[in-house]
mmCIF file of C-alpha atoms in Angstrom:
data_model
loop_
_atom_site.group_PDB
_atom_site.id
_atom_site.type_symbol
_atom_site.label_atom_id
_atom_site.label_comp_id
_atom_site.label_asym_id
_atom_site.label_seq_id
_atom_site.Cartn_x
_atom_site.Cartn_y
_atom_site.Cartn_z
ATOM 1 C CA UNK A 7 17.938 39.617 4.526
ATOM 2 C CA UNK A 8 15.732 42.737 4.490
ATOM 3 C CA UNK A 9 15.574 42.643 8.296
ATOM 4 C CA UNK A 10 19.369 42.421 8.569
ATOM 5 C CA UNK A 11 19.887 45.391 6.247
ATOM 6 C CA UNK A 12 16.989 47.653 7.269
ATOM 7 C CA UNK A 13 16.295 46.321 10.773
ATOM 8 C CA UNK A 14 18.127 49.158 12.415
ATOM 9 C CA UNK A 15 21.298 49.592 14.380
ATOM 10 C CA UNK A 16 23.042 46.317 15.164
ATOM 11 C CA UNK A 17 25.487 45.887 18.036
ATOM 12 C CA UNK A 18 27.516 42.866 19.112
ATOM 13 C CA UNK A 19 29.084 43.105 22.578
ATOM 14 C CA UNK A 20 28.806 46.893 22.419
ATOM 15 C CA UNK A 21 30.434 47.255 18.988
ATOM 16 C CA UNK A 22 28.549 48.664 16.002
ATOM 17 C CA UNK A 23 27.903 46.223 13.149
ATOM 18 C CA UNK A 24 27.153 47.687 9.735
ATOM 19 C CA UNK A 25 25.229 45.409 7.359
ATOM 20 C CA UNK A 26 25.008 46.320 3.675
ATOM 21 C CA UNK A 27 24.377 44.626 0.358
ATOM 22 C CA UNK A 28 27.446 43.093 -1.257
ATOM 23 C CA UNK A 29 29.485 45.318 -3.564
ATOM 24 C CA UNK A 30 31.519 43.505 -6.240
ATOM 25 C CA UNK A 31 34.418 45.965 -5.775
ATOM 26 C CA UNK A 32 34.552 45.555 -1.985
ATOM 27 C CA UNK A 33 38.082 45.802 -0.528
ATOM 28 C CA UNK A 34 38.006 45.263 3.276
ATOM 29 C CA UNK A 35 41.277 47.110 3.978
ATOM 30 C CA UNK A 36 40.149 50.187 2.055
ATOM 31 C CA UNK A 37 36.521 50.192 3.159
ATOM 32 C CA UNK A 38 35.154 52.936 5.412
ATOM 33 C CA UNK A 39 31.686 53.505 6.805
ATOM 34 C CA UNK A 40 30.282 56.628 5.170
ATOM 35 C CA UNK A 41 26.601 56.095 5.956
ATOM 36 C CA UNK A 42 24.338 53.909 8.057
ATOM 37 C CA UNK A 43 20.680 52.996 8.501
ATOM 38 C CA UNK A 44 18.823 54.206 11.572
ATOM 39 C CA UNK A 45 15.190 54.144 12.675
ATOM 40 C CA UNK A 46 13.643 57.490 13.591
ATOM 41 C CA UNK A 47 10.390 58.251 15.334
ATOM 42 C CA UNK A 48 8.155 61.215 14.680
ATOM 43 C CA UNK A 49 6.262 61.623 17.979
ATOM 44 C CA UNK A 50 2.762 63.073 17.956
ATOM 45 C CA UNK A 51 2.744 63.355 14.175
ATOM 46 C CA UNK A 52 -0.611 64.848 13.125
ATOM 47 C CA UNK A 53 -2.927 62.259 11.602
ATOM 48 C CA UNK A 54 -3.105 64.015 8.241
ATOM 49 C CA UNK A 55 0.637 63.381 7.772
ATOM 50 C CA UNK A 56 0.239 59.583 8.021
ATOM 51 C CA UNK A 57 0.364 59.389 4.256
ATOM 52 C CA UNK A 58 2.990 57.431 2.322
ATOM 53 C CA UNK A 59 3.936 60.362 0.066
ATOM 54 C CA UNK A 60 4.301 62.737 3.041
ATOM 55 C CA UNK A 61 6.340 60.207 5.040
ATOM 56 C CA UNK A 62 8.582 59.741 1.994
ATOM 57 C CA UNK A 63 9.159 63.511 1.817
ATOM 58 C CA UNK A 64 9.961 63.626 5.542
ATOM 59 C CA UNK A 65 12.411 60.748 5.128
ATOM 60 C CA UNK A 66 14.131 62.517 2.229
ATOM 61 C CA UNK A 67 14.549 65.668 4.346
ATOM 62 C CA UNK A 68 16.341 63.619 7.018
ATOM 63 C CA UNK A 69 18.439 61.416 4.723
ATOM 64 C CA UNK A 70 17.667 58.675 2.229
ATOM 65 C CA UNK A 71 14.372 56.933 3.042
ATOM 66 C CA UNK A 72 14.820 53.172 3.230
ATOM 67 C CA UNK A 73 11.590 51.928 4.779
ATOM 68 C CA UNK A 74 8.334 52.958 6.433
ATOM 69 C CA UNK A 75 7.340 50.861 9.449
ATOM 70 C CA UNK A 76 4.434 48.550 8.575
ATOM 71 C CA UNK A 77 2.372 49.719 11.554
ATOM 72 C CA UNK A 78 3.032 53.342 10.615
ATOM 73 C CA UNK A 79 1.943 52.860 7.014
ATOM 74 C CA UNK A 80 -1.231 51.195 8.258
ATOM 75 C CA UNK A 81 -1.683 54.081 10.780
ATOM 76 C CA UNK A 82 -1.829 51.559 13.621
ATOM 77 C CA UNK A 83 0.517 53.586 15.817
ATOM 78 C CA UNK A 84 -1.152 56.740 17.023
ATOM 79 C CA UNK A 85 1.686 58.039 19.194
ATOM 80 C CA UNK A 86 4.415 58.227 16.572
ATOM 81 C CA UNK A 87 5.331 57.406 13.005
ATOM 82 C CA UNK A 88 8.481 55.351 12.442
ATOM 83 C CA UNK A 89 10.732 55.399 9.367
ATOM 84 C CA UNK A 90 14.149 53.966 8.547
ATOM 85 C CA UNK A 91 16.588 56.347 6.883
ATOM 86 C CA UNK A 92 20.182 56.239 5.729
ATOM 87 C CA UNK A 93 22.343 59.090 7.026
ATOM 88 C CA UNK A 94 25.917 60.147 6.377
ATOM 89 C CA UNK A 95 28.433 59.677 9.198
ATOM 90 C CA UNK A 96 30.002 63.068 8.521
ATOM 91 C CA UNK A 97 26.901 65.260 8.801
ATOM 92 C CA UNK A 98 25.141 65.966 12.129
ATOM 93 C CA UNK A 99 21.616 64.575 12.278
ATOM 94 C CA UNK A 100 18.599 66.885 12.197
ATOM 95 C CA UNK A 101 16.659 67.442 15.411
ATOM 96 C CA UNK A 102 13.429 68.493 13.704
ATOM 97 C CA UNK A 103 11.869 68.825 10.278
ATOM 98 C CA UNK A 104 9.348 71.314 8.913
ATOM 99 C CA UNK A 105 6.197 69.888 7.314
ATOM 100 C CA UNK A 106 4.408 72.902 5.917
ATOM 101 C CA UNK A 107 3.894 75.124 8.995
ATOM 102 C CA UNK A 108 4.320 72.212 11.420
ATOM 103 C CA UNK A 109 7.677 71.759 13.174
ATOM 104 C CA UNK A 110 8.084 68.020 13.809
ATOM 105 C CA UNK A 111 10.443 66.667 16.477
ATOM 106 C CA UNK A 112 12.663 63.754 15.400
ATOM 107 C CA UNK A 113 13.777 60.995 17.810
ATOM 108 C CA UNK A 114 16.612 58.651 16.878
ATOM 109 C CA UNK A 115 16.590 55.063 18.130
ATOM 110 C CA UNK A 116 19.805 53.805 19.685
ATOM 111 C CA UNK A 117 20.477 55.702 22.918
ATOM 112 C CA UNK A 118 24.158 56.423 23.525
ATOM 113 C CA UNK A 119 25.206 55.233 20.082
ATOM 114 C CA UNK A 120 24.549 58.254 17.894
ATOM 115 C CA UNK A 121 26.303 61.563 18.524
ATOM 116 C CA UNK A 122 23.945 64.369 17.645
ATOM 117 C CA UNK A 123 26.840 66.822 17.468
ATOM 118 C CA UNK A 124 29.097 65.220 14.882
ATOM 119 C CA UNK A 125 26.510 62.793 13.459
ATOM 120 C CA UNK A 126 28.757 59.795 14.039
ATOM 121 C CA UNK A 127 27.916 56.402 15.405
ATOM 122 C CA UNK A 128 29.675 54.815 18.361
ATOM 123 C CA UNK A 129 29.481 57.492 21.060
ATOM 124 C CA UNK A 130 27.075 59.913 22.678
ATOM 125 C CA UNK A 131 27.509 63.679 22.439
ATOM 126 C CA UNK A 132 28.782 63.837 26.045
ATOM 127 C CA UNK A 133 31.853 61.814 24.993
ATOM 128 C CA UNK A 134 32.426 63.463 21.618
ATOM 129 C CA UNK A 135 36.026 64.471 20.924
ATOM 130 C CA UNK A 136 35.430 65.883 17.449
ATOM 131 C CA UNK A 137 36.446 69.513 17.086
ATOM 132 C CA UNK A 138 33.302 70.124 15.007
ATOM 133 C CA UNK A 139 31.128 69.175 17.972
ATOM 134 C CA UNK A 140 29.741 72.195 19.884
ATOM 135 C CA UNK A 141 30.249 72.444 23.638
ATOM 136 C CA UNK A 142 27.512 71.364 26.064
ATOM 137 C CA UNK A 143 25.796 74.785 26.329
ATOM 138 C CA UNK A 144 25.329 74.988 22.559
ATOM 139 C CA UNK A 145 24.098 71.460 21.917
ATOM 140 C CA UNK A 146 20.598 70.966 20.582
ATOM 141 C CA UNK A 147 18.258 69.065 22.872
ATOM 142 C CA UNK A 148 17.672 65.808 21.044
ATOM 143 C CA UNK A 149 16.355 62.713 22.674
ATOM 144 C CA UNK A 150 17.327 59.250 21.578
ATOM 145 C CA UNK A 151 15.516 56.074 22.536
ATOM 146 C CA UNK A 152 16.461 52.479 23.007
ATOM 147 C CA UNK A 153 15.092 50.512 20.062
ATOM 148 C CA UNK A 154 12.728 48.514 22.307
ATOM 149 C CA UNK A 155 11.620 51.524 24.376
ATOM 150 C CA UNK A 156 8.086 52.833 23.891
ATOM 151 C CA UNK A 157 7.274 56.491 23.610
ATOM 152 C CA UNK A 158 5.283 57.811 26.573
ATOM 153 C CA UNK A 159 3.589 61.191 26.968
#
């Protein structure tokens, strides 16, 4: 069950599937998706930041920290750290985070499924119709990755 809830973005035939723990007051007709879990990568994170307490602080700056990747917590991945966070659908995602004096780039897994302009799931920024979304020239340069794609220098 942990894998279903925190495993990342789930899609069935191109449609987003949100998996959450059961709520006793759940009413399907009235339910809306207000937040979702997503895996983020922190490429070229300095070794001294591969500490559970620091990764927790980074996760909290990006959203609500749900999980730290097992290989990350064991510092087995040298190219990037990987954490699962919960973000709100109504707030644009952050493109970087400051760790002391270090500006850390943030990569979101799920290419074409997360709009970095409006922070919503289901479309890329190029197809965003939200009035809050800035035009192409003003968009931040954020890269997203397919979940199975490896980071290369």
